[in-house]
Amino acid sequence: EAGVAQSPRYKIIEKRQSVAFWCNPISGHATLYWYQQILGQGPKLLIQFQNNGVVDDSQLPKDRFSAERLKGVDSTLKIQPAKLEDSAVYLCASSLLWGSEAFFGQGTRLTVV
Amino acid sequence: DQQVKQNSPSLSVQEGRISILNCDYTNSMFDYFLWYKKYPAEGPTFLISISSIKDKNEDGRFTVFLNKSAKHLSLHIVPSQPGDSAVYFCAASGDSGNTPLVFGKGTRLSVIA
């Protein structure tokens, strides 16, 4: 079974630039999550989708972050404009059912300079 | 306010001995707990979980203990192996796993041969 795919693996941008991350969840997984992991911290949930609907985006900085999940499968997370404090690993995860164990991708390491 | 706390940033254990990783939580609504393992440059991998209706769950060398009255859980690895060296994250959710996972900051385990 293929795992959660994310791209790119690494990205370096200047502050105020825009960046987008892509995620392809495990086939058949209805729930998709985006997490932000700052160095030395645990993953923090940014947004949760159930199929293509948003379940929880309470911790998403909506003035600069946006996410969508087209047709309930792939998802993109965008930051526009980026700030230095956005430097982190962005993890995508999916689960078969809402509340079951989440499977994580390898993450995208973003460095904002 | 950190709802899931892993107070030991790191732990070193000799190969063959027991590793005990601890986690405390403050939110009494949490009723589902998970441990994830993370190697460098990879996403977290699900290890073991426990529901609040149980006080112990075992899977091979890994056992998770839950003390609801103390709001404390621990992961025991016996015997520890060098391949167990990784960062271990404790995570919790509520409503039988139907609320987003809240992660601790992680504990880096080093198993010394």
PDB file of C-alpha atoms in Angstrom:
ATOM      1  CA  GLU A   1       0.000   0.000   0.000  1.00  0.00           C
ATOM      2  CA  ALA A   2       1.438   3.373  -1.002  1.00  0.00           C
ATOM      3  CA  GLY A   3       1.883   5.852   1.826  1.00  0.00           C
ATOM      4  CA  VAL A   4       1.071   9.526   2.040  1.00  0.00           C
ATOM      5  CA  ALA A   5       2.999  11.404  -0.653  1.00  0.00           C
ATOM      6  CA  GLN A   6       4.141  14.983  -0.197  1.00  0.00           C
ATOM      7  CA  SER A   7       6.077  17.367  -2.388  1.00  0.00           C
ATOM      8  CA  PRO A   8       8.375  19.118  -2.438  1.00  0.00           C
ATOM      9  CA  ARG A   9      10.615  17.658   0.276  1.00  0.00           C
ATOM     10  CA  TYR A  10      12.455  20.914   0.831  1.00  0.00           C
ATOM     11  CA  LYS A  11      11.765  24.535  -0.032  1.00  0.00           C
ATOM     12  CA  ILE A  12      13.695  27.722   0.657  1.00  0.00           C
ATOM     13  CA  ILE A  13      11.990  31.046  -0.022  1.00  0.00           C
ATOM     14  CA  GLU A  14      12.445  34.657   0.929  1.00  0.00           C
ATOM     15  CA  LYS A  15      10.006  36.306   3.299  1.00  0.00           C
ATOM     16  CA  ARG A  16       6.944  37.766   1.637  1.00  0.00           C
ATOM     17  CA  GLN A  17       7.134  35.200  -1.158  1.00  0.00           C
ATOM     18  CA  SER A  18       4.448  32.586  -1.737  1.00  0.00           C
ATOM     19  CA  VAL A  19       4.778  28.818  -1.489  1.00  0.00           C
ATOM     20  CA  ALA A  20       2.523  25.801  -2.030  1.00  0.00           C
ATOM     21  CA  PHE A  21       2.744  22.252  -0.770  1.00  0.00           C
ATOM     22  CA  TRP A  22       1.013  19.227  -2.232  1.00  0.00           C
ATOM     23  CA  CYS A  23      -0.263  16.074  -0.558  1.00  0.00           C
ATOM     24  CA  ASN A  24      -1.674  12.840  -1.930  1.00  0.00           C
ATOM     25  CA  PRO A  25      -3.210  10.772   0.875  1.00  0.00           C
ATOM     26  CA  ILE A  26      -3.488   7.016   1.108  1.00  0.00           C
ATOM     27  CA  SER A  27      -6.130   5.784  -1.302  1.00  0.00           C
ATOM     28  CA  GLY A  28      -9.526   5.543   0.339  1.00  0.00           C
ATOM     29  CA  HIS A  29      -8.667   7.698   3.343  1.00  0.00           C
ATOM     30  CA  ALA A  30     -11.472  10.167   3.879  1.00  0.00           C
ATOM     31  CA  THR A  31      -9.750  12.304   6.506  1.00  0.00           C
ATOM     32  CA  LEU A  32      -6.761  14.487   5.638  1.00  0.00           C
ATOM     33  CA  TYR A  33      -4.746  16.673   8.000  1.00  0.00           C
ATOM     34  CA  TRP A  34      -2.092  19.344   7.626  1.00  0.00           C
ATOM     35  CA  TYR A  35       0.233  19.784  10.585  1.00  0.00           C
ATOM     36  CA  GLN A  36       2.984  22.315  11.222  1.00  0.00           C
ATOM     37  CA  GLN A  37       6.003  21.132  13.205  1.00  0.00           C
ATOM     38  CA  ILE A  38       8.377  23.824  14.383  1.00  0.00           C
ATOM     39  CA  LEU A  39      11.824  22.643  15.461  1.00  0.00           C
ATOM     40  CA  GLY A  40      11.711  21.238  19.001  1.00  0.00           C
ATOM     41  CA  GLN A  41       7.918  21.111  19.089  1.00  0.00           C
ATOM     42  CA  GLY A  42       5.332  18.472  18.417  1.00  0.00           C
ATOM     43  CA  PRO A  43       3.140  18.654  15.321  1.00  0.00           C
ATOM     44  CA  LYS A  44       0.372  21.248  15.543  1.00  0.00           C
ATOM     45  CA  LEU A  45      -2.827  20.779  13.560  1.00  0.00           C
ATOM     46  CA  LEU A  46      -3.479  23.482  10.971  1.00  0.00           C
ATOM     47  CA  ILE A  47      -6.502  22.073   9.186  1.00  0.00           C
ATOM     48  CA  GLN A  48      -8.526  18.874   8.953  1.00  0.00           C
ATOM     49  CA  PHE A  49     -10.623  17.777   5.987  1.00  0.00           C
ATOM     50  CA  GLN A  50     -13.294  15.131   5.904  1.00  0.00           C
ATOM     51  CA  ASN A  51     -13.578  14.246   2.217  1.00  0.00           C
ATOM     52  CA  ASN A  52     -13.471  17.728   0.649  1.00  0.00           C
ATOM     53  CA  GLY A  53     -15.094  19.578   3.527  1.00  0.00           C
ATOM     54  CA  VAL A  54     -13.220  21.425   6.273  1.00  0.00           C
ATOM     55  CA  VAL A  55     -13.806  19.972   9.733  1.00  0.00           C
ATOM     56  CA  ASP A  56     -11.408  22.085  11.779  1.00  0.00           C
ATOM     57  CA  ASP A  57      -9.319  25.070  10.722  1.00  0.00           C
ATOM     58  CA  SER A  58      -9.324  26.899  14.026  1.00  0.00           C
ATOM     59  CA  GLN A  59      -5.520  27.045  14.195  1.00  0.00           C
ATOM     60  CA  LEU A  60      -4.931  28.017  10.580  1.00  0.00           C
ATOM     61  CA  PRO A  61      -3.641  31.612  10.226  1.00  0.00           C
ATOM     62  CA  LYS A  62      -6.217  32.466   7.628  1.00  0.00           C
ATOM     63  CA  ASP A  63      -4.731  35.834   6.744  1.00  0.00           C
ATOM     64  CA  ARG A  64      -1.824  34.063   5.063  1.00  0.00           C
ATOM     65  CA  PHE A  65      -2.532  30.327   4.953  1.00  0.00           C
ATOM     66  CA  SER A  66      -5.079  28.599   2.761  1.00  0.00           C
ATOM     67  CA  ALA A  67      -5.783  24.967   1.971  1.00  0.00           C
ATOM     68  CA  GLU A  68      -8.063  23.056  -0.292  1.00  0.00           C
ATOM     69  CA  ARG A  69      -8.837  19.454  -1.011  1.00  0.00           C
ATOM     70  CA  LEU A  70     -10.115  18.912  -4.510  1.00  0.00           C
ATOM     71  CA  LYS A  71     -12.545  16.072  -5.135  1.00  0.00           C
ATOM     72  CA  GLY A  72     -11.825  14.728  -1.669  1.00  0.00           C
ATOM     73  CA  VAL A  73      -8.413  13.373  -2.652  1.00  0.00           C
ATOM     74  CA  ASP A  74      -5.280  15.528  -3.126  1.00  0.00           C
ATOM     75  CA  SER A  75      -4.739  18.634  -1.083  1.00  0.00           C
ATOM     76  CA  THR A  76      -2.648  21.773  -1.339  1.00  0.00           C
ATOM     77  CA  LEU A  77      -1.540  24.109   1.426  1.00  0.00           C
ATOM     78  CA  LYS A  78      -0.490  27.626   0.461  1.00  0.00           C
ATOM     79  CA  ILE A  79       1.276  30.378   2.363  1.00  0.00           C
ATOM     80  CA  GLN A  80       1.070  33.900   0.982  1.00  0.00           C
ATOM     81  CA  PRO A  81       3.023  35.913   2.011  1.00  0.00           C
ATOM     82  CA  ALA A  82       5.483  33.857   4.046  1.00  0.00           C
ATOM     83  CA  LYS A  83       7.041  35.100   7.283  1.00  0.00           C
ATOM     84  CA  LEU A  84      10.266  34.016   8.964  1.00  0.00           C
ATOM     85  CA  GLU A  85       8.282  32.252  11.707  1.00  0.00           C
ATOM     86  CA  ASP A  86       6.666  29.991   9.100  1.00  0.00           C
ATOM     87  CA  SER A  87       9.935  28.047   8.869  1.00  0.00           C
ATOM     88  CA  ALA A  88       8.905  24.535   9.879  1.00  0.00           C
ATOM     89  CA  VAL A  89       8.165  21.061   8.591  1.00  0.00           C
ATOM     90  CA  TYR A  90       4.693  20.794   7.106  1.00  0.00           C
ATOM     91  CA  LEU A  91       3.268  17.329   7.544  1.00  0.00           C
ATOM     92  CA  CYS A  92       0.313  15.874   5.729  1.00  0.00           C
ATOM     93  CA  ALA A  93      -1.482  12.902   7.249  1.00  0.00           C
ATOM     94  CA  SER A  94      -4.526  10.835   6.388  1.00  0.00           C
ATOM     95  CA  SER A  95      -6.744   8.383   8.168  1.00  0.00           C
ATOM     96  CA  LEU A  96      -9.343   5.926   7.004  1.00  0.00           C
ATOM     97  CA  LEU A  97     -11.946   7.104   9.447  1.00  0.00           C
ATOM     98  CA  TRP A  98     -12.341  10.239  11.490  1.00  0.00           C
ATOM     99  CA  GLY A  99     -10.575   9.408  14.762  1.00  0.00           C
ATOM    100  CA  SER A 100      -8.583   6.398  13.600  1.00  0.00           C
ATOM    101  CA  GLU A 101      -4.784   6.337  13.501  1.00  0.00           C
ATOM    102  CA  ALA A 102      -3.275   8.916  11.174  1.00  0.00           C
ATOM    103  CA  PHE A 103      -0.545   8.009   8.688  1.00  0.00           C
ATOM    104  CA  PHE A 104       1.978  10.740   7.977  1.00  0.00           C
ATOM    105  CA  GLY A 105       3.926  11.702   4.886  1.00  0.00           C
ATOM    106  CA  GLN A 106       7.619  12.571   5.021  1.00  0.00           C
ATOM    107  CA  GLY A 107       6.864  16.259   5.276  1.00  0.00           C
ATOM    108  CA  THR A 108       8.056  19.386   3.503  1.00  0.00           C
ATOM    109  CA  ARG A 109      10.782  21.338   5.256  1.00  0.00           C
ATOM    110  CA  LEU A 110      10.223  25.051   4.612  1.00  0.00           C
ATOM    111  CA  THR A 111      12.926  27.593   5.319  1.00  0.00           C
ATOM    112  CA  VAL A 112      11.981  31.267   5.060  1.00  0.00           C
ATOM    113  CA  VAL A 113      14.977  33.614   4.850  1.00  0.00           C
TER     114      VAL A 113
ATOM    115  CA  ASP B   1      -1.257  26.131  27.431  1.00  0.00           C
ATOM    116  CA  GLN B   2       0.276  22.759  26.667  1.00  0.00           C
ATOM    117  CA  GLN B   3      -2.344  20.045  27.039  1.00  0.00           C
ATOM    118  CA  VAL B   4       0.049  17.147  26.404  1.00  0.00           C
ATOM    119  CA  LYS B   5       3.396  17.270  28.144  1.00  0.00           C
ATOM    120  CA  GLN B   6       6.489  15.185  27.659  1.00  0.00           C
ATOM    121  CA  ASN B   7       8.811  16.561  30.293  1.00  0.00           C
ATOM    122  CA  SER B   8      11.912  14.613  29.318  1.00  0.00           C
ATOM    123  CA  PRO B   9      13.424  15.970  26.091  1.00  0.00           C
ATOM    124  CA  SER B  10      15.830  13.051  25.891  1.00  0.00           C
ATOM    125  CA  LEU B  11      16.512   9.613  27.321  1.00  0.00           C
ATOM    126  CA  SER B  12      19.494   7.262  26.962  1.00  0.00           C
ATOM    127  CA  VAL B  13      19.143   3.549  27.596  1.00  0.00           C
ATOM    128  CA  GLN B  14      21.474   0.621  27.164  1.00  0.00           C
ATOM    129  CA  GLU B  15      20.570  -2.027  24.590  1.00  0.00           C
ATOM    130  CA  GLY B  16      18.544  -4.843  26.129  1.00  0.00           C
ATOM    131  CA  ARG B  17      17.250  -2.731  29.024  1.00  0.00           C
ATOM    132  CA  ILE B  18      13.799  -1.210  29.442  1.00  0.00           C
ATOM    133  CA  SER B  19      12.980   2.228  28.032  1.00  0.00           C
ATOM    134  CA  ILE B  20      10.209   4.134  29.785  1.00  0.00           C
ATOM    135  CA  LEU B  21       8.841   7.253  28.131  1.00  0.00           C
ATOM    136  CA  ASN B  22       6.373   9.365  30.072  1.00  0.00           C
ATOM    137  CA  CYS B  23       3.531  11.655  29.078  1.00  0.00           C
ATOM    138  CA  ASP B  24       1.126  13.787  31.120  1.00  0.00           C
ATOM    139  CA  TYR B  25      -2.047  15.462  29.962  1.00  0.00           C
ATOM    140  CA  THR B  26      -4.261  18.147  31.418  1.00  0.00           C
ATOM    141  CA  ASN B  27      -7.481  17.909  29.416  1.00  0.00           C
ATOM    142  CA  SER B  28      -9.881  15.525  31.156  1.00  0.00           C
ATOM    143  CA  MET B  29     -11.855  15.218  27.908  1.00  0.00           C
ATOM    144  CA  PHE B  30      -9.032  13.239  26.292  1.00  0.00           C
ATOM    145  CA  ASP B  31     -10.005   9.590  26.011  1.00  0.00           C
ATOM    146  CA  TYR B  32      -7.788   8.211  23.262  1.00  0.00           C
ATOM    147  CA  PHE B  33      -4.003   8.222  23.363  1.00  0.00           C
ATOM    148  CA  LEU B  34      -1.374   7.326  20.817  1.00  0.00           C
ATOM    149  CA  TRP B  35       2.379   7.062  20.569  1.00  0.00           C
ATOM    150  CA  TYR B  36       4.205   7.952  17.382  1.00  0.00           C
ATOM    151  CA  LYS B  37       7.841   7.317  16.528  1.00  0.00           C
ATOM    152  CA  LYS B  38       9.808   9.636  14.270  1.00  0.00           C
ATOM    153  CA  TYR B  39      13.127   9.076  12.551  1.00  0.00           C
ATOM    154  CA  PRO B  40      15.062  12.052  11.104  1.00  0.00           C
ATOM    155  CA  ALA B  41      13.741  13.325   7.775  1.00  0.00           C
ATOM    156  CA  GLU B  42      10.681  11.081   8.004  1.00  0.00           C
ATOM    157  CA  GLY B  43       7.119  11.660   9.107  1.00  0.00           C
ATOM    158  CA  PRO B  44       5.870  10.265  12.423  1.00  0.00           C
ATOM    159  CA  THR B  45       4.888   6.599  12.357  1.00  0.00           C
ATOM    160  CA  PHE B  46       2.043   5.252  14.459  1.00  0.00           C
ATOM    161  CA  LEU B  47       3.292   2.879  17.140  1.00  0.00           C
ATOM    162  CA  ILE B  48       0.561   1.978  19.617  1.00  0.00           C
ATOM    163  CA  SER B  49      -2.636   3.416  21.054  1.00  0.00           C
ATOM    164  CA  ILE B  50      -4.862   3.031  24.086  1.00  0.00           C
ATOM    165  CA  SER B  51      -8.437   3.942  24.824  1.00  0.00           C
ATOM    166  CA  SER B  52      -9.433   5.314  28.211  1.00  0.00           C
ATOM    167  CA  ILE B  53     -11.526   2.217  28.892  1.00  0.00           C
ATOM    168  CA  LYS B  54      -8.299   0.252  29.247  1.00  0.00           C
ATOM    169  CA  ASP B  55      -5.261   0.742  31.451  1.00  0.00           C
ATOM    170  CA  LYS B  56      -2.799  -1.297  29.424  1.00  0.00           C
ATOM    171  CA  ASN B  57      -2.219  -2.223  25.820  1.00  0.00           C
ATOM    172  CA  GLU B  58       0.597  -4.418  24.609  1.00  0.00           C
ATOM    173  CA  ASP B  59       2.056  -5.006  21.161  1.00  0.00           C
ATOM    174  CA  GLY B  60       5.210  -7.062  21.056  1.00  0.00           C
ATOM    175  CA  ARG B  61       8.008  -5.183  22.781  1.00  0.00           C
ATOM    176  CA  PHE B  62       5.823  -2.098  23.263  1.00  0.00           C
ATOM    177  CA  THR B  63       3.369  -1.606  26.126  1.00  0.00           C
ATOM    178  CA  VAL B  64       1.417   1.529  26.918  1.00  0.00           C
ATOM    179  CA  PHE B  65       0.053   2.102  30.421  1.00  0.00           C
ATOM    180  CA  LEU B  66      -2.663   4.621  31.216  1.00  0.00           C
ATOM    181  CA  ASN B  67      -3.377   6.062  34.665  1.00  0.00           C
ATOM    182  CA  LYS B  68      -6.511   8.151  34.224  1.00  0.00           C
ATOM    183  CA  SER B  69      -6.638   9.450  37.774  1.00  0.00           C
ATOM    184  CA  ALA B  70      -3.110  10.807  37.436  1.00  0.00           C
ATOM    185  CA  LYS B  71      -3.651  11.867  33.810  1.00  0.00           C
ATOM    186  CA  HIS B  72      -0.467  10.033  32.965  1.00  0.00           C
ATOM    187  CA  LEU B  73       0.587   7.495  30.393  1.00  0.00           C
ATOM    188  CA  SER B  74       3.834   5.751  29.714  1.00  0.00           C
ATOM    189  CA  LEU B  75       5.378   3.731  26.917  1.00  0.00           C
ATOM    190  CA  HIS B  76       7.576   0.796  27.862  1.00  0.00           C
ATOM    191  CA  ILE B  77       9.946  -0.758  25.356  1.00  0.00           C
ATOM    192  CA  VAL B  78      11.423  -4.095  26.401  1.00  0.00           C
ATOM    193  CA  PRO B  79      14.049  -5.016  25.409  1.00  0.00           C
ATOM    194  CA  SER B  80      15.324  -1.806  23.862  1.00  0.00           C
ATOM    195  CA  GLN B  81      17.168  -2.103  20.562  1.00  0.00           C
ATOM    196  CA  PRO B  82      19.439   0.364  18.730  1.00  0.00           C
ATOM    197  CA  GLY B  83      16.796   0.653  15.996  1.00  0.00           C
ATOM    198  CA  ASP B  84      14.416   2.093  18.581  1.00  0.00           C
ATOM    199  CA  SER B  85      16.518   5.264  18.677  1.00  0.00           C
ATOM    200  CA  ALA B  86      14.120   7.972  17.494  1.00  0.00           C
ATOM    201  CA  VAL B  87      11.908  10.783  18.754  1.00  0.00           C
ATOM    202  CA  TYR B  88       8.731   9.531  20.406  1.00  0.00           C
ATOM    203  CA  PHE B  89       5.623  11.698  20.437  1.00  0.00           C
ATOM    204  CA  CYS B  90       2.678  11.227  22.739  1.00  0.00           C
ATOM    205  CA  ALA B  91      -0.663  12.365  21.290  1.00  0.00           C
ATOM    206  CA  ALA B  92      -4.189  12.577  22.655  1.00  0.00           C
ATOM    207  CA  SER B  93      -7.680  13.197  21.393  1.00  0.00           C
ATOM    208  CA  GLY B  94     -11.191  13.359  22.805  1.00  0.00           C
ATOM    209  CA  ASP B  95     -14.671  12.113  21.956  1.00  0.00           C
ATOM    210  CA  SER B  96     -13.382   8.573  21.353  1.00  0.00           C
ATOM    211  CA  GLY B  97     -10.776   9.850  18.945  1.00  0.00           C
ATOM    212  CA  ASN B  98     -13.080  12.180  17.045  1.00  0.00           C
ATOM    213  CA  THR B  99     -11.267  15.385  17.907  1.00  0.00           C
ATOM    214  CA  PRO B 100      -7.916  16.337  16.340  1.00  0.00           C
ATOM    215  CA  LEU B 101      -4.766  14.872  17.865  1.00  0.00           C
ATOM    216  CA  VAL B 102      -2.821  17.090  20.255  1.00  0.00           C
ATOM    217  CA  PHE B 103       0.861  16.208  20.356  1.00  0.00           C
ATOM    218  CA  GLY B 104       3.510  16.572  23.026  1.00  0.00           C
ATOM    219  CA  LYS B 105       6.950  18.003  22.216  1.00  0.00           C
ATOM    220  CA  GLY B 106       8.542  14.588  21.959  1.00  0.00           C
ATOM    221  CA  THR B 107      11.278  12.644  23.748  1.00  0.00           C
ATOM    222  CA  ARG B 108      14.463  11.679  21.934  1.00  0.00           C
ATOM    223  CA  LEU B 109      15.386   8.099  22.837  1.00  0.00           C
ATOM    224  CA  SER B 110      18.936   6.904  22.287  1.00  0.00           C
ATOM    225  CA  VAL B 111      19.579   3.190  22.702  1.00  0.00           C
ATOM    226  CA  ILE B 112      23.264   2.567  23.195  1.00  0.00           C
ATOM    227  CA  ALA B 113      24.743  -0.717  21.998  1.00  0.00           C
TER     228      ALA B 113
END
